[in-house]
Amino acid sequence: MLHRGARSPGQRRGRVSDLPREIACVRACRLPGREGPVDLALAGGRIARISRHDPAAPAPAAALEARGRLVTPGFVESHIHLDKALLSERVTAPARSAAEAIRLVGEAKRRFTADDIRERARRVLDLAVAAGTTAMRAHVEVDPIVGLAGMEAMLALRTEYAPALELQLCAFAQEGILQAPGTEGLLRRALQMGADLVGGCPYNDTDAGQHIDVVFRLAEAFGVDADFHVDFFDEPEHLHVRAVIEQTLRRGWHGRVAVGHLTELAALPAFEQDDIMAGLAEAAIGVICLPATDLYLMGRGDATSPRRGLTPVRRLLQAGVPVALASNNIRNPFTTVGTADLAHMAFLAAVAAHMGTPDDLIALIDTVTTHPARIMRLQDRGLAAGGRADLVLWECERAEDVVAALAPRAAVLKDGRLTVEHTRRVRDRWREGIVAPTAGASG
């Protein structure tokens, strides 16, 4: 719940400008990879200073008492589809492939309105904010079916949620560009309206090369980044990532391009993976793994020992490629489950990508915090002096428990302001001497 009963960002009445007070210091917290408790002094929405905690020092008036609990950067959701979230009650037919999911959602999309999109998106945004997400990139479908309704809805939500979450909007051509005449003009219009970047889906078009070219030309014309859904199949049938790498290097768009899914990479022999990974690293292209969707839709044709279908997360990290984990779809034909909680994506990746050591688990925290921030070109993220005070206080002391134990969140800060405070169990509170136990109290 929000601190002192402040309105949830997604409630219809009121703005989120009434969110709670600024925090001057997070006292006695633990940081990943750092010994002992420290104090984080906050000022102007940033971390002003990190110092060893002195229990004898008086607490500032606006202090958040961590009492030895862990603090991490806020979650950064780098790939999510808010506009087609929460469709499970409307679309009950199962999707046995990515193409079938696109078709089923395309049919449902004909009945979308801006109000409908806005209300479903709000529900997901509220979940994400409560889970500790402080920045997000949403792919907003722009095509002749839905027109600009999604963009209209998301632009309003970007403003509404700004005090709690920084929302990037990607004008996204899910239905193709060449096979959907008028889409290029709609993408251009969406960018004029205020979309932050442009996205494409070359595997769902009649000419993948031209599709990629159009997206890059729009990115250049508007001076924005590009984000592609690529190679979302079991077998290496497309490998459009090679064209994305080539165009990124040729156009000098280094560090301004991301690719999502990239599941075909896992089907290649190691030497071919190495070649593509070297190109990704050279072009500074970020790779976004979508564990829930990719596990759900890949391997459907495997009669025995179905493959996991994830892009090779560990090998990409070892090759110096920035890798993020993201939610993608929430309760629709692409992914019939979902909580908008990136800790769950890290948990899935720990199992499916065989990343279960303590060091692996801590590295997975980076894939939902600092790595996606880098991919989204968000400046000054991380736990260092001068960094943005977008923080999560956890109900644990060890960093690996964020993933291994799916530790609860205690509080969330955005730009140094307390935006979420979760109620703790009575038993935990009286054990710490915060409140006295009473007869019959239970936790």
XYZ file of C-alpha atoms in Angstrom:
443
model
C 0.000 0.000 0.000
C 1.098 3.578 -0.415
C 2.546 5.405 2.562
C -0.055 7.013 4.836
C -2.936 6.110 2.584
C -1.886 8.187 -0.424
C -3.798 7.351 -3.572
C -2.530 4.601 -5.795
C -1.245 6.037 -9.095
C -3.878 4.068 -10.982
C -6.944 5.273 -9.109
C -9.239 7.331 -11.259
C -9.557 10.311 -8.951
C -6.638 12.544 -8.096
C -3.110 12.812 -9.333
C -0.037 11.128 -7.945
C 1.419 14.500 -6.963
C 0.080 13.791 -3.451
C 2.518 10.910 -2.970
C 4.417 10.957 0.362
C 7.340 12.901 1.690
C 10.917 13.084 0.526
C 13.450 10.883 2.292
C 16.694 12.502 3.439
C 18.483 9.310 4.453
C 18.099 5.535 4.232
C 19.747 4.395 7.468
C 21.541 1.138 8.220
C 20.905 -0.579 4.902
C 22.922 -3.265 3.161
C 24.005 -2.990 -0.479
C 24.793 -5.882 -2.855
C 28.500 -6.691 -2.789
C 29.296 -4.328 0.081
C 30.165 -5.255 3.658
C 28.281 -3.923 6.641
C 25.385 -1.504 6.974
C 25.646 1.930 5.361
C 23.661 5.141 5.294
C 22.475 6.609 1.993
C 22.176 10.386 2.212
C 19.684 11.620 -0.393
C 19.286 15.106 -1.848
C 17.639 16.472 -4.960
C 16.362 13.055 -5.985
C 19.869 11.551 -5.982
C 22.231 9.658 -3.727
C 24.391 12.422 -2.273
C 26.678 10.252 -0.146
C 27.222 6.661 0.983
C 28.825 6.305 4.409
C 29.334 3.581 6.972
C 26.424 3.494 9.399
C 27.088 4.952 12.836
C 24.402 3.694 15.239
C 25.291 6.469 17.685
C 24.639 9.244 15.173
C 21.236 10.958 15.435
C 18.792 10.140 12.655
C 17.627 12.929 10.346
C 13.979 13.875 10.653
C 13.140 12.400 7.251
C 14.963 9.081 7.605
C 13.855 5.669 6.384
C 15.067 3.067 8.865
C 16.328 -0.001 7.003
C 17.485 -1.859 10.150
C 20.017 -3.936 8.246
C 17.784 -4.789 5.318
C 18.922 -4.787 1.681
C 18.581 -1.888 -0.754
C 18.860 -2.287 -4.534
C 18.230 0.052 -7.439
C 14.628 0.229 -8.560
C 13.500 -2.303 -11.141
C 13.683 -1.244 -14.782
C 11.107 -3.000 -16.995
C 12.598 -2.815 -20.490
C 9.981 -4.669 -22.560
C 6.267 -4.840 -21.766
C 2.995 -4.638 -23.701
C 0.551 -2.690 -21.558
C -1.920 -2.142 -24.387
C -2.704 -5.846 -24.809
C -2.374 -6.931 -21.184
C -5.103 -8.727 -19.213
C -6.961 -10.248 -22.158
C -7.279 -13.763 -20.747
C -10.982 -13.385 -19.990
C -11.693 -12.190 -23.542
C -9.388 -14.527 -25.456
C -9.649 -18.046 -24.099
C -8.419 -19.978 -27.158
C -4.903 -21.345 -26.615
C -1.989 -20.089 -28.706
C 0.377 -22.807 -29.868
C 2.878 -20.454 -31.510
C 3.894 -16.817 -31.692
C 2.063 -16.483 -35.019
C -1.144 -17.826 -33.488
C -0.831 -15.467 -30.525
C -0.409 -12.520 -32.916
C -3.551 -13.611 -34.776
C -5.653 -14.041 -31.635
C -4.619 -10.691 -30.183
C -5.091 -9.041 -33.580
C -8.722 -10.156 -33.568
C -9.245 -8.881 -30.013
C -7.526 -5.616 -30.888
C -10.341 -4.666 -33.252
C -12.477 -3.971 -30.182
C -9.883 -1.938 -28.289
C -10.618 1.667 -27.349
C -8.355 4.217 -25.721
C -10.368 3.970 -22.489
C -10.199 0.178 -22.478
C -6.440 0.213 -23.052
C -5.947 2.830 -20.364
C -7.855 0.897 -17.701
C -6.073 -2.405 -18.350
C -2.697 -0.673 -18.477
C -3.381 1.062 -15.164
C -3.915 -2.272 -13.446
C -0.540 -3.513 -14.663
C 1.227 -0.256 -13.856
C -0.083 -0.427 -10.292
C 1.302 -3.956 -9.943
C 4.659 -2.884 -11.354
C 4.981 0.167 -9.106
C 4.109 -1.887 -6.024
C 6.744 -4.461 -7.029
C 9.470 -1.817 -7.176
C 9.543 -0.792 -10.829
C 10.700 2.796 -11.236
C 11.246 2.891 -15.015
C 9.581 1.073 -17.895
C 9.614 0.775 -21.678
C 6.201 -0.110 -23.126
C 5.711 -1.245 -26.711
C 2.562 0.437 -28.018
C 1.016 -1.119 -31.120
C 0.436 1.295 -33.984
C -1.284 -0.132 -37.066
C -4.417 0.136 -39.224
C -6.352 -2.114 -36.816
C -6.020 -0.061 -33.624
C -4.790 3.183 -35.135
C -3.316 5.523 -32.526
C -5.682 4.596 -29.671
C -2.916 2.885 -27.731
C -0.579 5.829 -28.110
C -3.279 8.254 -26.973
C -3.907 6.151 -23.861
C -0.232 5.708 -23.024
C 0.690 9.356 -23.422
C -1.869 10.216 -20.748
C -0.573 7.457 -18.469
C 3.025 8.589 -18.940
C 2.076 11.907 -17.357
C -0.181 10.376 -14.699
C 2.456 7.958 -13.426
C 5.492 10.250 -13.740
C 5.910 10.752 -9.958
C 6.216 6.991 -9.446
C 7.617 5.638 -12.700
C 9.471 6.889 -15.778
C 7.590 5.507 -18.790
C 9.209 5.228 -22.229
C 6.826 4.614 -25.135
C 7.922 2.638 -28.181
C 5.734 3.042 -31.295
C 5.628 -0.605 -32.353
C 4.697 -2.218 -35.689
C 3.464 -5.634 -34.475
C 1.349 -6.276 -37.581
C 4.181 -5.534 -39.993
C 4.849 -2.465 -42.114
C 4.875 -3.576 -45.735
C 2.001 -6.027 -45.288
C -0.028 -3.420 -43.376
C -0.216 -0.345 -45.655
C -0.480 2.880 -43.725
C 1.583 1.660 -40.782
C 4.674 3.685 -41.642
C 2.604 6.867 -41.634
C 1.040 5.916 -38.302
C 4.476 5.260 -36.804
C 5.584 8.669 -37.997
C 2.479 10.249 -36.464
C 3.064 8.426 -33.159
C 6.598 9.797 -33.018
C 5.260 13.276 -33.699
C 2.779 12.801 -30.832
C 5.612 12.065 -28.417
C 6.644 8.410 -28.665
C 10.179 8.024 -27.320
C 11.404 5.461 -29.838
C 10.328 3.198 -32.694
C 10.028 -0.583 -32.779
C 9.657 -3.281 -35.388
C 8.831 -6.955 -35.775
C 10.593 -8.133 -38.957
C 9.582 -11.778 -38.615
C 5.932 -10.734 -39.042
C 6.247 -9.001 -42.412
C 6.618 -9.863 -46.076
C 10.147 -8.444 -46.369
C 12.143 -8.437 -43.148
C 15.038 -6.471 -44.628
C 12.826 -3.623 -45.794
C 10.956 -3.675 -42.489
C 14.220 -3.214 -40.584
C 15.273 -0.472 -42.992
C 12.036 1.489 -42.471
C 12.429 1.338 -38.688
C 16.003 2.606 -38.875
C 15.056 5.391 -41.281
C 12.359 6.549 -38.873
C 14.799 6.340 -35.966
C 17.262 8.512 -37.865
C 14.618 10.985 -39.011
C 13.376 11.563 -35.458
C 16.669 11.032 -33.650
C 15.307 8.201 -31.494
C 16.358 4.687 -30.519
C 15.115 1.489 -32.170
C 13.857 -1.701 -30.535
C 13.139 -4.899 -32.481
C 11.338 -8.140 -31.744
C 13.586 -10.633 -33.567
C 14.078 -14.326 -34.261
C 11.260 -15.603 -32.071
C 11.340 -19.229 -33.241
C 12.773 -22.571 -32.130
C 15.009 -23.123 -35.141
C 17.448 -20.587 -36.679
C 15.146 -19.897 -39.628
C 15.546 -16.119 -39.803
C 18.482 -14.646 -37.854
C 17.298 -11.141 -38.668
C 19.575 -10.031 -35.856
C 22.421 -10.053 -38.385
C 20.684 -7.347 -40.433
C 19.992 -5.350 -37.275
C 23.681 -5.506 -36.326
C 24.756 -4.503 -39.843
C 22.432 -1.504 -39.993
C 23.335 -0.404 -36.469
C 27.027 -0.339 -37.365
C 26.524 1.241 -40.784
C 24.270 3.999 -39.493
C 26.327 4.684 -36.366
C 23.434 3.856 -34.039
C 25.744 2.203 -31.474
C 24.145 1.804 -28.064
C 20.765 2.927 -29.370
C 19.281 -0.408 -30.416
C 17.718 -3.295 -28.504
C 16.463 -6.694 -29.615
C 13.892 -8.776 -27.760
C 13.355 -12.555 -27.707
C 16.297 -13.680 -29.921
C 15.407 -17.268 -29.080
C 16.849 -18.617 -32.354
C 20.331 -17.786 -31.085
C 20.093 -20.672 -28.614
C 19.622 -23.138 -31.496
C 22.946 -22.249 -33.148
C 26.248 -24.037 -32.544
C 28.604 -22.210 -30.203
C 30.897 -20.826 -32.917
C 27.953 -19.177 -34.719
C 26.640 -17.821 -31.437
C 30.076 -16.329 -30.794
C 30.073 -14.551 -34.154
C 26.666 -12.948 -33.549
C 27.513 -12.087 -29.947
C 30.685 -10.331 -31.083
C 28.584 -8.228 -33.459
C 26.082 -7.415 -30.718
C 28.889 -6.337 -28.397
C 30.571 -4.231 -31.100
C 27.297 -2.449 -31.888
C 26.423 -2.180 -28.167
C 23.015 -3.707 -28.906
C 21.076 -4.715 -25.815
C 19.412 -8.125 -25.696
C 16.157 -8.469 -23.772
C 15.246 -11.992 -22.682
C 11.555 -12.565 -21.967
C 11.520 -15.708 -19.813
C 7.791 -16.170 -19.231
C 6.763 -15.773 -22.873
C 9.722 -17.592 -24.366
C 9.344 -20.581 -22.050
C 5.600 -20.645 -22.707
C 5.674 -20.521 -26.529
C 8.963 -22.164 -27.498
C 9.381 -25.917 -27.812
C 5.721 -26.513 -28.657
C 6.691 -28.831 -31.510
C 9.045 -30.954 -29.439
C 7.378 -34.289 -28.694
C 9.976 -35.202 -26.071
C 12.374 -33.142 -23.964
C 10.945 -29.786 -25.105
C 13.627 -27.122 -25.332
C 13.636 -24.200 -22.940
C 13.718 -21.624 -25.702
C 15.580 -18.825 -23.915
C 18.297 -16.822 -25.577
C 21.665 -17.870 -24.038
C 21.735 -15.373 -21.177
C 24.962 -16.498 -19.518
C 26.988 -16.620 -22.751
C 25.709 -13.199 -23.821
C 26.764 -11.714 -20.484
C 30.176 -13.348 -20.773
C 30.532 -11.821 -24.266
C 30.008 -8.329 -22.881
C 26.495 -7.891 -24.270
C 24.095 -5.943 -22.028
C 21.279 -8.358 -21.147
C 17.961 -7.511 -19.512
C 15.092 -9.688 -18.347
C 11.583 -8.364 -18.903
C 7.924 -9.300 -18.482
C 6.710 -8.869 -22.084
C 3.039 -9.896 -21.926
C 0.750 -10.169 -18.931
C -2.160 -12.652 -19.100
C -2.901 -12.853 -22.801
C -2.315 -15.487 -25.506
C 1.449 -14.768 -25.549
C 1.770 -15.390 -21.795
C -1.259 -16.552 -19.832
C 0.262 -15.688 -16.452
C 2.001 -12.607 -15.141
C 2.441 -10.316 -12.167
C 4.514 -7.414 -13.569
C 7.092 -8.284 -10.900
C 10.599 -8.512 -12.351
C 11.781 -10.601 -9.411
C 9.660 -13.375 -10.891
C 11.443 -13.024 -14.248
C 14.811 -13.298 -12.513
C 13.556 -16.363 -10.622
C 12.496 -18.017 -13.892
C 15.843 -17.224 -15.487
C 17.746 -18.620 -12.512
C 16.121 -21.982 -13.179
C 15.798 -22.014 -16.963
C 19.199 -20.437 -17.701
C 21.005 -22.512 -15.059
C 22.089 -19.433 -13.111
C 21.735 -20.583 -9.521
C 25.002 -19.804 -7.727
C 25.105 -16.831 -5.324
C 27.124 -14.841 -7.879
C 24.639 -15.783 -10.617
C 21.697 -14.659 -8.518
C 23.321 -11.295 -7.835
C 24.115 -10.947 -11.553
C 20.431 -11.544 -12.284
C 19.558 -8.525 -10.130
C 21.639 -6.462 -12.574
C 19.548 -7.816 -15.466
C 16.423 -6.205 -13.993
C 18.050 -2.984 -12.738
C 21.271 -1.518 -14.137
C 21.464 -3.471 -17.407
C 18.001 -2.478 -18.664
C 18.726 1.083 -17.532
C 21.779 1.046 -19.796
C 19.785 -0.418 -22.685
C 17.135 2.286 -22.253
C 19.879 4.932 -21.952
C 18.698 6.048 -18.533
C 21.462 8.068 -16.952
C 23.047 7.734 -13.498
C 21.346 4.538 -12.363
C 22.944 2.405 -9.690
C 24.059 2.519 -6.090
C 26.732 5.218 -6.194
C 27.065 8.835 -5.165
C 25.357 10.945 -7.811
C 23.033 8.140 -8.876
C 19.292 8.560 -9.056
C 17.570 7.751 -5.789
C 15.288 5.137 -7.367
C 15.528 2.462 -4.705
C 13.862 -0.643 -3.302
C 14.119 -1.654 0.354
C 13.754 -5.421 0.743
C 12.639 -7.667 3.590
C 15.959 -9.520 3.481
C 19.641 -8.913 4.133
C 21.309 -11.041 1.440
C 21.169 -9.873 -2.176
C 20.696 -13.385 -3.536
C 17.419 -13.705 -1.593
C 15.822 -11.128 -3.904
C 15.779 -13.894 -6.521
C 16.195 -17.141 -4.598
C 13.514 -16.414 -1.996
C 11.446 -13.815 -3.867
C 11.853 -11.594 -0.824
C 8.994 -9.176 -0.102
C 9.453 -5.482 -0.674
C 9.335 -3.103 2.288
C 9.412 0.241 0.474
C 10.036 1.866 -2.897
C 11.555 5.275 -3.564
C 11.383 7.249 -6.800
C 13.701 10.264 -7.047
C 14.174 10.106 -3.292
C 10.456 10.130 -2.481
C 8.706 7.277 -0.742
C 6.126 6.046 -3.242
C 5.255 2.618 -1.802
C 5.369 1.251 1.722
C 4.287 -2.350 2.223
C 2.707 -3.442 5.488
C 4.919 -5.795 7.479
C 3.697 -8.695 9.572
C 2.976 -7.895 13.212
C 5.279 -10.696 14.364
C 8.264 -9.241 12.477
C 7.603 -5.795 13.861
C 7.411 -6.760 17.552
C 10.482 -8.979 17.222
C 12.385 -5.837 16.226
C 10.901 -3.876 19.128
C 8.914 -1.576 16.868
C 5.589 -2.438 18.461
C 4.822 -4.390 21.612
C 3.174 -7.813 21.247
C -0.382 -8.095 22.449
C -2.334 -11.113 23.560
C -3.564 -13.065 20.581
C -1.431 -11.186 18.053
C -0.535 -13.272 15.045
C 1.784 -12.778 12.081
